Short mmCIF file of C-alpha atoms in Angstrom, two decimals:
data_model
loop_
_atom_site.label_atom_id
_atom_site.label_comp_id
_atom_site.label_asym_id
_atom_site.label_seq_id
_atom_site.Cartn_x
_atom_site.Cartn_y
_atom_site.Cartn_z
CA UNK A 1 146.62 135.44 102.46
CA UNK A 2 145.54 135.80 105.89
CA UNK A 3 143.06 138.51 105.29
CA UNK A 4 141.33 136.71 102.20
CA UNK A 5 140.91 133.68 104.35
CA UNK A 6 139.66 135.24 107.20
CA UNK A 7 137.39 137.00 104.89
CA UNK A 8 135.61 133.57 103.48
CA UNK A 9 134.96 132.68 107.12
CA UNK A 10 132.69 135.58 107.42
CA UNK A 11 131.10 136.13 103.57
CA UNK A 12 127.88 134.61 104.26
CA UNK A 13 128.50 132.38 100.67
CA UNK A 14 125.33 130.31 101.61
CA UNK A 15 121.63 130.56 102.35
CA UNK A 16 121.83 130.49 105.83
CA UNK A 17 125.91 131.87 106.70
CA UNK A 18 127.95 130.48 109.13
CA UNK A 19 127.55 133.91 110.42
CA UNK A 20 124.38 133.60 111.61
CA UNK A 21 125.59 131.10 114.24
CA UNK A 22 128.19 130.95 116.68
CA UNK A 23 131.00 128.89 115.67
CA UNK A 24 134.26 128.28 116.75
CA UNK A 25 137.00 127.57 114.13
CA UNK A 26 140.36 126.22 115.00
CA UNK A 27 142.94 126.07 112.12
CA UNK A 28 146.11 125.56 111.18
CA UNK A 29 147.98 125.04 107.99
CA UNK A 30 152.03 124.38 107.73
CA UNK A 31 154.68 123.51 105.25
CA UNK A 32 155.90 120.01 105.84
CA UNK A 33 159.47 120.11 104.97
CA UNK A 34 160.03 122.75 108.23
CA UNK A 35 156.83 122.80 109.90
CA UNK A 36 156.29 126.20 108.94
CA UNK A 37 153.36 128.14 109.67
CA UNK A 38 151.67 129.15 106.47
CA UNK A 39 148.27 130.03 107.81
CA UNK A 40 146.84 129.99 111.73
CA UNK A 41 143.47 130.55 113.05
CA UNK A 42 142.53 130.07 116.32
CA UNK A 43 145.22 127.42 115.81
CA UNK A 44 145.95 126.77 119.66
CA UNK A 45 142.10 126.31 120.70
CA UNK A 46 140.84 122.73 122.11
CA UNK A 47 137.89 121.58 120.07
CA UNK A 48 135.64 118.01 119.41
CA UNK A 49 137.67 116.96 116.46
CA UNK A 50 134.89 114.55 115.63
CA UNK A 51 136.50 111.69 113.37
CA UNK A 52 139.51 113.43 112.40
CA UNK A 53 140.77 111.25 115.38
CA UNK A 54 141.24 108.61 113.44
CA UNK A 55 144.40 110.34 112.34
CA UNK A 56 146.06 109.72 115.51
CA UNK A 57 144.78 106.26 115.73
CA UNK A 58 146.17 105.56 112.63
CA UNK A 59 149.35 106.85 112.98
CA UNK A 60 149.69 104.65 116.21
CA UNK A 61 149.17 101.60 114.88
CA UNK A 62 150.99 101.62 111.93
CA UNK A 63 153.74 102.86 114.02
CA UNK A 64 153.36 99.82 116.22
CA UNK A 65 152.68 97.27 113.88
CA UNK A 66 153.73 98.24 110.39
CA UNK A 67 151.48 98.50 107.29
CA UNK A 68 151.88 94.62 106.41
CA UNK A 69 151.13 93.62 109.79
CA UNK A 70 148.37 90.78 108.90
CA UNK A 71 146.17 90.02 112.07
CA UNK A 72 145.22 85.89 112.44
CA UNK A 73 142.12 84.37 113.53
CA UNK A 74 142.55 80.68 115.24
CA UNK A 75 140.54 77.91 114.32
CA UNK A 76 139.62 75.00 116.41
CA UNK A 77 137.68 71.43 116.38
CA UNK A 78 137.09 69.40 119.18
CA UNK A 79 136.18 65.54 119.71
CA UNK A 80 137.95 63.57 116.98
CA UNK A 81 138.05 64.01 113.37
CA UNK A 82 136.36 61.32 111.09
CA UNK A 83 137.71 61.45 107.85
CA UNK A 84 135.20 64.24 106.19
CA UNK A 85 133.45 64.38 109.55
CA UNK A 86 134.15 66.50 112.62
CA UNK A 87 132.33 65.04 115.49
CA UNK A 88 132.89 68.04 117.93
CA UNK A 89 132.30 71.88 117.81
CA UNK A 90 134.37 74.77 115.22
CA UNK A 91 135.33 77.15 117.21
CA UNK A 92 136.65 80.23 115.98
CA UNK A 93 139.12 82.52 118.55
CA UNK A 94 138.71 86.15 118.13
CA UNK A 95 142.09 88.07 117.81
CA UNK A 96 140.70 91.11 117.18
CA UNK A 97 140.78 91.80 113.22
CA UNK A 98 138.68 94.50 112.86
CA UNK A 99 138.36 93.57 109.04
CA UNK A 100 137.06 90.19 108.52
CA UNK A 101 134.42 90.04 105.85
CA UNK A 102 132.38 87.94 103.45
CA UNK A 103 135.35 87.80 101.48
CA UNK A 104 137.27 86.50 103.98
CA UNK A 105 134.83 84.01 104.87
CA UNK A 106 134.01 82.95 101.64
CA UNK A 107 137.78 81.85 101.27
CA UNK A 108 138.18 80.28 104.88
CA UNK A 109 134.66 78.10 104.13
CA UNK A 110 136.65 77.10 100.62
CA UNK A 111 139.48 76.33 102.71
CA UNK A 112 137.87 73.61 104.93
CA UNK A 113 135.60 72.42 101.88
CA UNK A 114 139.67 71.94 100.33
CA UNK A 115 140.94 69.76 103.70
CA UNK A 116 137.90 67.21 102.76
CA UNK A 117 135.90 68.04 105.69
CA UNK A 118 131.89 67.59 104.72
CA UNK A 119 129.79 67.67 108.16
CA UNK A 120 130.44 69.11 111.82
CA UNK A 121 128.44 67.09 113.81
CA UNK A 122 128.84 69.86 116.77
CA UNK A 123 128.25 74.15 116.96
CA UNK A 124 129.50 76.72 115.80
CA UNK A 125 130.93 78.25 118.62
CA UNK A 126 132.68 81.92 118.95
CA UNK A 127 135.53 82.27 121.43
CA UNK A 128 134.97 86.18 122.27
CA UNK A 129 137.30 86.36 125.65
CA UNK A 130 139.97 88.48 123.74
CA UNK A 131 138.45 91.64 125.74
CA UNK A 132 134.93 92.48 126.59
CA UNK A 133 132.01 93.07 124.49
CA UNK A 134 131.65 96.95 124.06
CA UNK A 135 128.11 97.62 123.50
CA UNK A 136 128.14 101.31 122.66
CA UNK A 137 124.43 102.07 121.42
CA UNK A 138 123.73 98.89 119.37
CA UNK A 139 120.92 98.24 121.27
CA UNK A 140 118.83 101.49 120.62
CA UNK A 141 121.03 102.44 117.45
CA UNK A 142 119.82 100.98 114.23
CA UNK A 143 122.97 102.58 112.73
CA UNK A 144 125.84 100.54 111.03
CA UNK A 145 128.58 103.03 113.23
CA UNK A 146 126.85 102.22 116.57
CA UNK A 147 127.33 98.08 116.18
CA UNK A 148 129.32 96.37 119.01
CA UNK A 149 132.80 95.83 119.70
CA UNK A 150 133.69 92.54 119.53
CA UNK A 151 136.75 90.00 119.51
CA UNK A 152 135.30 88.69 116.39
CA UNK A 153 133.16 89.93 113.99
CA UNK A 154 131.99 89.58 110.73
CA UNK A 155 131.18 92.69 108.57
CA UNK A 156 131.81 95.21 111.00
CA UNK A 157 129.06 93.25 113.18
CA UNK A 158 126.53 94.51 110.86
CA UNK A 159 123.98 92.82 108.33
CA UNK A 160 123.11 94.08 104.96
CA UNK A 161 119.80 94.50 103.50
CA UNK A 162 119.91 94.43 99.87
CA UNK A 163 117.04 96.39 97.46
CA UNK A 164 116.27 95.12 94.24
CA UNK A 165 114.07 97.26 91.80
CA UNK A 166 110.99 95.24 90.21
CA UNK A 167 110.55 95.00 86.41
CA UNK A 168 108.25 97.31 86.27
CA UNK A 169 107.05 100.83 88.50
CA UNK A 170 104.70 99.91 91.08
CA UNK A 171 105.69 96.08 91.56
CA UNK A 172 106.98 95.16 94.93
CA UNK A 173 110.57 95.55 95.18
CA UNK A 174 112.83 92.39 96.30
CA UNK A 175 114.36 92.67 99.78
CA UNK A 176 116.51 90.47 101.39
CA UNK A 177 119.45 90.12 103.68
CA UNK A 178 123.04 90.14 101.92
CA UNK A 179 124.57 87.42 100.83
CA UNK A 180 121.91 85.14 102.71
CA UNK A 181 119.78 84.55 105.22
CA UNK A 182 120.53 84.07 109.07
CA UNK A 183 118.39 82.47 111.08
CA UNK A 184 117.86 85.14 113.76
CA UNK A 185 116.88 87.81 111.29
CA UNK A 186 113.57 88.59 109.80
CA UNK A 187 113.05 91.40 107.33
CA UNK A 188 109.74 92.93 107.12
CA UNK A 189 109.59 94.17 103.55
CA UNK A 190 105.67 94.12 102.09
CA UNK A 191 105.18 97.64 101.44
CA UNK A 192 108.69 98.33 99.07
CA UNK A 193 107.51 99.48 95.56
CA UNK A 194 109.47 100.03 92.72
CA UNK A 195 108.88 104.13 91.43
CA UNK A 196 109.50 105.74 88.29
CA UNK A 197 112.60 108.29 89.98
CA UNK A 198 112.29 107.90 93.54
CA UNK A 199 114.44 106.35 96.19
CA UNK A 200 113.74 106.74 99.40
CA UNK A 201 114.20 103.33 101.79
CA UNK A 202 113.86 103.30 105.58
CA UNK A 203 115.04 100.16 107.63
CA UNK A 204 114.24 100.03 111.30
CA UNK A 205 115.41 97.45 113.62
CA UNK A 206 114.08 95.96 116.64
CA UNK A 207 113.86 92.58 118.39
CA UNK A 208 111.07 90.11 118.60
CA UNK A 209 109.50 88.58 121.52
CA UNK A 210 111.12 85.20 120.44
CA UNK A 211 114.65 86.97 120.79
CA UNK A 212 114.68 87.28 116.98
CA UNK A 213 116.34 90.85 115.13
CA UNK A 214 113.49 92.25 113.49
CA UNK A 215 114.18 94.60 110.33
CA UNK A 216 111.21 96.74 108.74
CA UNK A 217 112.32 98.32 105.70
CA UNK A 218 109.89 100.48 103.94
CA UNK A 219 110.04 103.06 101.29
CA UNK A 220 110.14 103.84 96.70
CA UNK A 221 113.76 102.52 95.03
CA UNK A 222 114.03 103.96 91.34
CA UNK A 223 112.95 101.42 88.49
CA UNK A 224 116.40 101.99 87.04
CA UNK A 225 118.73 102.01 90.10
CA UNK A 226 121.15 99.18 90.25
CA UNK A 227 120.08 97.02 93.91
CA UNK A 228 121.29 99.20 96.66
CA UNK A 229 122.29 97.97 100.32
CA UNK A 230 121.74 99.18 103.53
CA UNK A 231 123.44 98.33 106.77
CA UNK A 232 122.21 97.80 110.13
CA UNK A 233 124.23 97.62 113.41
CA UNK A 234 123.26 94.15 115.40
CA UNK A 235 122.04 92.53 118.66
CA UNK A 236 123.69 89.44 119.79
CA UNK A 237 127.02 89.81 117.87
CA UNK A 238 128.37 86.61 119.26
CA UNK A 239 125.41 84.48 117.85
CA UNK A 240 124.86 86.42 114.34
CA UNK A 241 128.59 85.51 113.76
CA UNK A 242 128.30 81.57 114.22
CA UNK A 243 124.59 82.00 111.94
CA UNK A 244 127.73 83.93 109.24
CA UNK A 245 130.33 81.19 109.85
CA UNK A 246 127.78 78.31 109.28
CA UNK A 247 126.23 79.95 106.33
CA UNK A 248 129.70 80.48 104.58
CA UNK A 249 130.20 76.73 105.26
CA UNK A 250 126.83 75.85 103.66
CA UNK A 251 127.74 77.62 100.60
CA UNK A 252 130.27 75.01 100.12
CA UNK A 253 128.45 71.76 100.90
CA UNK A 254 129.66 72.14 104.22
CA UNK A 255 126.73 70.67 106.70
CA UNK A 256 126.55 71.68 110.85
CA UNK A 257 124.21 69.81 112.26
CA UNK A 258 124.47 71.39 115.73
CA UNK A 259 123.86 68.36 118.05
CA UNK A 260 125.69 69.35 121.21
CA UNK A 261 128.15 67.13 122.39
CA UNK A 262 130.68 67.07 125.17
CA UNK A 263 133.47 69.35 125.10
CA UNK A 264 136.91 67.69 124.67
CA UNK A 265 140.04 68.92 123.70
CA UNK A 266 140.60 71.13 120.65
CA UNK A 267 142.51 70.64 117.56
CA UNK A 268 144.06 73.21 115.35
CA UNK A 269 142.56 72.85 112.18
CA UNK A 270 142.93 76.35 110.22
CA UNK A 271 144.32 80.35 110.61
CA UNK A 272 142.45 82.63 109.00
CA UNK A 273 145.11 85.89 107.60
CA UNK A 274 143.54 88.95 107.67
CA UNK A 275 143.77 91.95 104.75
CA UNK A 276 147.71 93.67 105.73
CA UNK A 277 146.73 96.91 107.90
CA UNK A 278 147.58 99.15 105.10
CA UNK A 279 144.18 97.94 103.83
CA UNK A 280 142.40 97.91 107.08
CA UNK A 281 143.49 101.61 107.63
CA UNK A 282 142.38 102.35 104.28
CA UNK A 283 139.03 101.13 104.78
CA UNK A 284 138.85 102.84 108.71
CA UNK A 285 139.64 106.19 107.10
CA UNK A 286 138.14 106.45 103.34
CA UNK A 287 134.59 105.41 105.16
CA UNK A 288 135.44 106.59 108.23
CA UNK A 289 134.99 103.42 110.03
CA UNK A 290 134.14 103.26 113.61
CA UNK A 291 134.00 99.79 114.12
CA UNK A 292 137.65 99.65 112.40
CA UNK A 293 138.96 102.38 114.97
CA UNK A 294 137.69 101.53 118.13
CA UNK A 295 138.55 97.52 117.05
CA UNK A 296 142.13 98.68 116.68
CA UNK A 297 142.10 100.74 119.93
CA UNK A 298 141.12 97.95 122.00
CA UNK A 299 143.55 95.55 120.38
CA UNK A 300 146.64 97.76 121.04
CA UNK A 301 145.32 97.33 124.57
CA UNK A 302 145.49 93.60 124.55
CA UNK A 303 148.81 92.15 124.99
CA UNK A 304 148.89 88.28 124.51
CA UNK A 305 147.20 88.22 128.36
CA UNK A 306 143.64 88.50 127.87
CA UNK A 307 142.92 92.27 129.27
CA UNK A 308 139.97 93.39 131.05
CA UNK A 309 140.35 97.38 130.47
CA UNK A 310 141.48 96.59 126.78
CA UNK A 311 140.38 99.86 125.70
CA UNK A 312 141.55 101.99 128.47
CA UNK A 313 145.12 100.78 127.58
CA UNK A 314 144.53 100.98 123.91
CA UNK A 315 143.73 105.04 124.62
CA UNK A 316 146.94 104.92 126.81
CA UNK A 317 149.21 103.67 124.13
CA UNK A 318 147.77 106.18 121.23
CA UNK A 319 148.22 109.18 124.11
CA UNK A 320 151.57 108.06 124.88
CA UNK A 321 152.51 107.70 120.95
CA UNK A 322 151.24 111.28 120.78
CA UNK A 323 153.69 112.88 123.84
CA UNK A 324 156.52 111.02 123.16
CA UNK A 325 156.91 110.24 119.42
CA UNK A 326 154.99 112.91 118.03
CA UNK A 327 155.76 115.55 121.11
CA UNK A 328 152.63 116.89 121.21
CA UNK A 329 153.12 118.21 125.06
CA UNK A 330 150.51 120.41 125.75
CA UNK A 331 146.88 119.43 126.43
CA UNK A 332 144.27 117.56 124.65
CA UNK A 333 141.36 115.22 125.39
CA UNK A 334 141.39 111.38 124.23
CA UNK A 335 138.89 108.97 125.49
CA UNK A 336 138.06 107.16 122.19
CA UNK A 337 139.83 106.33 119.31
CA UNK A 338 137.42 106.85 116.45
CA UNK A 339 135.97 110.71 117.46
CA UNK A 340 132.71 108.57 118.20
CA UNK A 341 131.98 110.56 121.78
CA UNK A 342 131.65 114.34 123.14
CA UNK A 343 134.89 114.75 125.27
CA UNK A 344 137.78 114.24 122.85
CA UNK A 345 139.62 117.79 122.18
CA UNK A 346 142.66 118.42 120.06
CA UNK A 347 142.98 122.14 118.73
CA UNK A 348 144.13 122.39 114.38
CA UNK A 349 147.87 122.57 115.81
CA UNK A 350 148.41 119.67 117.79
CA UNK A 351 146.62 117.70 114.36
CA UNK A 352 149.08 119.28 112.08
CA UNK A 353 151.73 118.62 114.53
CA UNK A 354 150.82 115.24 114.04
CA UNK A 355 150.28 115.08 110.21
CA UNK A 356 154.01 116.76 109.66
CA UNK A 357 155.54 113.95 112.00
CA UNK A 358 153.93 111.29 110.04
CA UNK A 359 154.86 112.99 106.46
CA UNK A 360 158.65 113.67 107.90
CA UNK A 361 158.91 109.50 108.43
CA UNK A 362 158.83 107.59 105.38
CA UNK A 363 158.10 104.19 107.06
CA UNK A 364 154.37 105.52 107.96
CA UNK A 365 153.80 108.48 105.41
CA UNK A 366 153.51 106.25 102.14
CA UNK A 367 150.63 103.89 103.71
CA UNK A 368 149.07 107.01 105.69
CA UNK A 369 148.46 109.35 102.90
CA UNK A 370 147.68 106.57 100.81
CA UNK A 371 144.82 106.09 103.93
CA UNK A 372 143.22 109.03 103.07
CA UNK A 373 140.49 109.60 100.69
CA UNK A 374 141.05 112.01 97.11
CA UNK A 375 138.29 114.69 97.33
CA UNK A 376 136.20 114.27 94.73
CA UNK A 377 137.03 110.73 94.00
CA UNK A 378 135.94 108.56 97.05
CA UNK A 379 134.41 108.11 100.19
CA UNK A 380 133.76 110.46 102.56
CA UNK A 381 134.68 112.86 100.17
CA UNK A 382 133.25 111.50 96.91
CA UNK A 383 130.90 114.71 96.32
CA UNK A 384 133.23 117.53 97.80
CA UNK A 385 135.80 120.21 96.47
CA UNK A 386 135.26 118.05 92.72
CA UNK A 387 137.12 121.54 91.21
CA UNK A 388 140.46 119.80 92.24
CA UNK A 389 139.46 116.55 91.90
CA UNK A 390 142.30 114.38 93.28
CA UNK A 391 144.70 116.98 94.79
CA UNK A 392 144.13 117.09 98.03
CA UNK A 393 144.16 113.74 100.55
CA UNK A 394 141.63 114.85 103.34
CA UNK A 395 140.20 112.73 106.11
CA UNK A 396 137.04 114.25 107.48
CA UNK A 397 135.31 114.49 110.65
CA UNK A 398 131.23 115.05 111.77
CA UNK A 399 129.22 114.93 114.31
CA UNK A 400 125.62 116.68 114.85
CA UNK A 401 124.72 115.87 118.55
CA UNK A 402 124.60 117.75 120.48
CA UNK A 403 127.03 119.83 119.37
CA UNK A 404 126.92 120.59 115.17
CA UNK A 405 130.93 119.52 114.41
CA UNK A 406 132.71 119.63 111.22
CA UNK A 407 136.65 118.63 110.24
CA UNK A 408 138.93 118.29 107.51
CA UNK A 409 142.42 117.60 107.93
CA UNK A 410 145.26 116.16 105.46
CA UNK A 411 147.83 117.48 102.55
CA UNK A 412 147.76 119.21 99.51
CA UNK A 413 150.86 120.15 97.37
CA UNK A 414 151.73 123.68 96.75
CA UNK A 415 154.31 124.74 94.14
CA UNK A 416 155.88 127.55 95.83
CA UNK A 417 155.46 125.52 99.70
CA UNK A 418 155.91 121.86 98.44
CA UNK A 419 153.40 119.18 100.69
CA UNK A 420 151.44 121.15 102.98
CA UNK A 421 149.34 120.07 105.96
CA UNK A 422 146.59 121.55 107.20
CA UNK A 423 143.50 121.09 110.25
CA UNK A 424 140.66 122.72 109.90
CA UNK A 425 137.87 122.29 112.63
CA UNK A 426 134.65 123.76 113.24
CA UNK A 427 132.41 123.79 116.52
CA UNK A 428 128.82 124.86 117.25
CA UNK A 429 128.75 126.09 120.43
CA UNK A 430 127.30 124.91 123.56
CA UNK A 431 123.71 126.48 124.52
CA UNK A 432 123.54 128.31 120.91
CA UNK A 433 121.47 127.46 117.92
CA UNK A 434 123.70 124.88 116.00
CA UNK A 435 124.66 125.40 112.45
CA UNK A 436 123.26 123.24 110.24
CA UNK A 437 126.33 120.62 109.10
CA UNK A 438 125.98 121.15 105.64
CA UNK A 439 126.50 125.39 105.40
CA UNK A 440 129.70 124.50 107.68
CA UNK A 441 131.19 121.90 105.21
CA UNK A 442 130.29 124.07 102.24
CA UNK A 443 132.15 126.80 104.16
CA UNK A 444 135.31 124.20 104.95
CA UNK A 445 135.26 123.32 101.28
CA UNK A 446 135.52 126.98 100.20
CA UNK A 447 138.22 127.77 102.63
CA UNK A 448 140.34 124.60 101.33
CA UNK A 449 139.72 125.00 97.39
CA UNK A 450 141.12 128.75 98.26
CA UNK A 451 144.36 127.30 100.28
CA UNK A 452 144.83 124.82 97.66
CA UNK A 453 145.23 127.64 95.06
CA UNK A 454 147.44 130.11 96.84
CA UNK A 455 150.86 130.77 97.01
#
């Protein structure tokens, strides 16, 4: 076996090979039931394992909460009630739920509608004190992965633009923000036509001078597409989050008038339950959600004292699960819990190390594997390995800057071996000409197809 894989590594399969690049592979593939080695490569070498550190940030946290752990979001009103009329602010306290969503909103507005309550005379007001703000690149990043870390968010502190095709090729296209408007932000959408077979849409953010997010989308969308959406990280999370809240609350009759009035003493009024985390890690890993991981990290970090270094902790506890639960002694590299940064390093063995633990304990492997997408099927790996569509459970990992990285890691079941886990991770290396990403996951999905198949 080892020869025929070591073999694909180096057959240039592709218009322009692996080989013609430096590359470091580190991989490592083992039979669950007695963590044997079935197939090592370079299996003890520290490398960027991109996203495929989500792994170990999932494994923490359903190890310290449990897959129906359901996080709960507070909600307050101050000043007196008066009958359907609150005469103070909502506030909302962030808890840290990485996943609440229009769904969730769209039940919590229902909810107040339900208790009779008609007009808040006050603000919306966010209560985002849980742990600090982390900014990451939201303000230069138009991408969804870059939005801010925050206490509470709605829709991974993102907006969506959604693209409708016009009746007919050449008409304008409809663009608007998804599911409605907010008042802070402005899309700038004149010049999106409807073509005959082309889609190709571009939306740029930036702010106005009036403080305002400013979204240009340009570009073709097919006449027969279905309306597609497009996210964009945000500025100002803690404001676009009361614009949410008070539109949800509008969509049931629900009127904020926003006169400001003086603070007084607040009332418990509802708890919002979040999705169980089996869903939330479902979501973090099939889409490979930063927002999710890096949530999760900081909320391990917070203990029912607000915490200042929320996400230093969070790191602490994941490294700590790693040494003494999963025993993973030697050295590796964690300073962020969703492979979002340059400096993490785990080699393929320490991964698999950790993939065998969790498949040897039943109270995490069901809701772990169940985590990761099918190839072929969904996600992250919708388009890739389709021959085996639905054999293999695979959570992936990419990054392109500066450094060209590329990672799968997960199970497949072998009739002679039983469940098998394997790491495979690729590295362009520093001060070389990078490979381009695509050659090295066409080369990973080669290399996996082939393991899947032998015996």
């Amino acid at each position: 076996m080892s020869s025929l894989l070591l073999g694909l590594l180096a057959i240039p399969k592709h218009r322009l090979a692996v080989a013609d690049y430096q590359v470091a592979h580190s991989i490592d593939v083992r039979r669950v039931i007695d963590s044997k080695a079935l197939y090592q490569h370079n299996h003890n070498q520290l490398l960027n394992p991109a996203s495929l550190t989500k792994l170990a940030t999932t494994a923490a946290v359903l190890a310290k909460w449990g897959a129906a752990h359901k996080f709960t979001t507070k909600v307050y009103y101050t000043g007196a009630r008066n009958g359907t009329r609150i005469e103070g602010d909502l506030l909302l306290v962030g808890s840290g739920d990485p996943f609440i969503v229009s769904e969730t909103m769209w039940e919590f507005a229902a909810h107040i509608a339900n208790a009779g309550i008609n007009t808040i005379n006050g603000k919306i007001r966010i209560d985002n004190k849980l742990f600090k703000t982390d900014n990451r690149a939201y303000a230069s990043s138009n991408n969804a992965y870059d939005a801010p870390i925050t206490p509470f968010g709605i829709n991974f502190n993102t907006v969506a633009i959604r693209i409708t095709p016009a009746m007919r090729v050449g008409e304008r296209a409809s663009v608007q923000l998804f599911p409605f408007a907010l008042p802070s932000v402005r899309i700038i959408a004149k010049g999106v036509r409807t073509s005959a077979k082309t889609t190709r849409v571009r939306a740029i953010r930036s702010n106005s001078k009036d403080g305002k997010i400013l979204i240009r989308v340009s570009g073709t969308i097919a006449h027969q597409r279905e309306p597609m959406l497009i996210y964009r990280s945000i500025t100002n999370p803690q404001r676009i989050a009361a614009e949410y809240v008070q539109g949800f609350l509008a969509a049931r009759g629900i009127k904020v008038l926003n006169n400001t009035v003086p603070t007084s003493k607040r009332t418990h009024l509802y708890s919002i339950k979040g999705y169980p985390l089996s869903y939330i890690v479902k979501g973090l890993n099939t889409f490979s959600n930063n927002y999710i991981a890096d949530m999760l990290i900081k909320k391990l970090g917070t203990s029912k004292a607000r915490e200042s270094n929320a996400d230093g902790l969070g790191i602490q506890a994941v490294r700590s699960f790693l040494q003494t639960k999963v025993g993973i002694k030697s050295n590796f590299s964690l300073h962020n819990g969703s492979g979002l940064t340059t400096k993490n390093r785990f080699s393929a063995a320490q991964l698999t190390k950790l993939l065998v633990y969790v498949a040897q304990d039943m109270r995490l492997f069901p809701d772990f594997i169940a985590a990761l997408p099918a190839n072929g099927l969904e996600g992250t790996m919708l388009d890739r390995i389709t021959a085996h569509e639905g054999m293999i459970r695979v959570k992936t990992g990419t990054l392109t800057n500066p450094h060209t990285v590329a990672g799968l890691a997960g199970f497949y079941r072998s009739q002679q071996h039983g469940l098998v886990a394997f790491t495979i991770i690729s590295n362009g290396k520093a001060r070389k000409a990078q490979p381009p990403l695509a050659t090295l996951r066409k080369q990973q999905d080669s290399l996996l197809a082939l393991l899947a198949t032998l015996e």
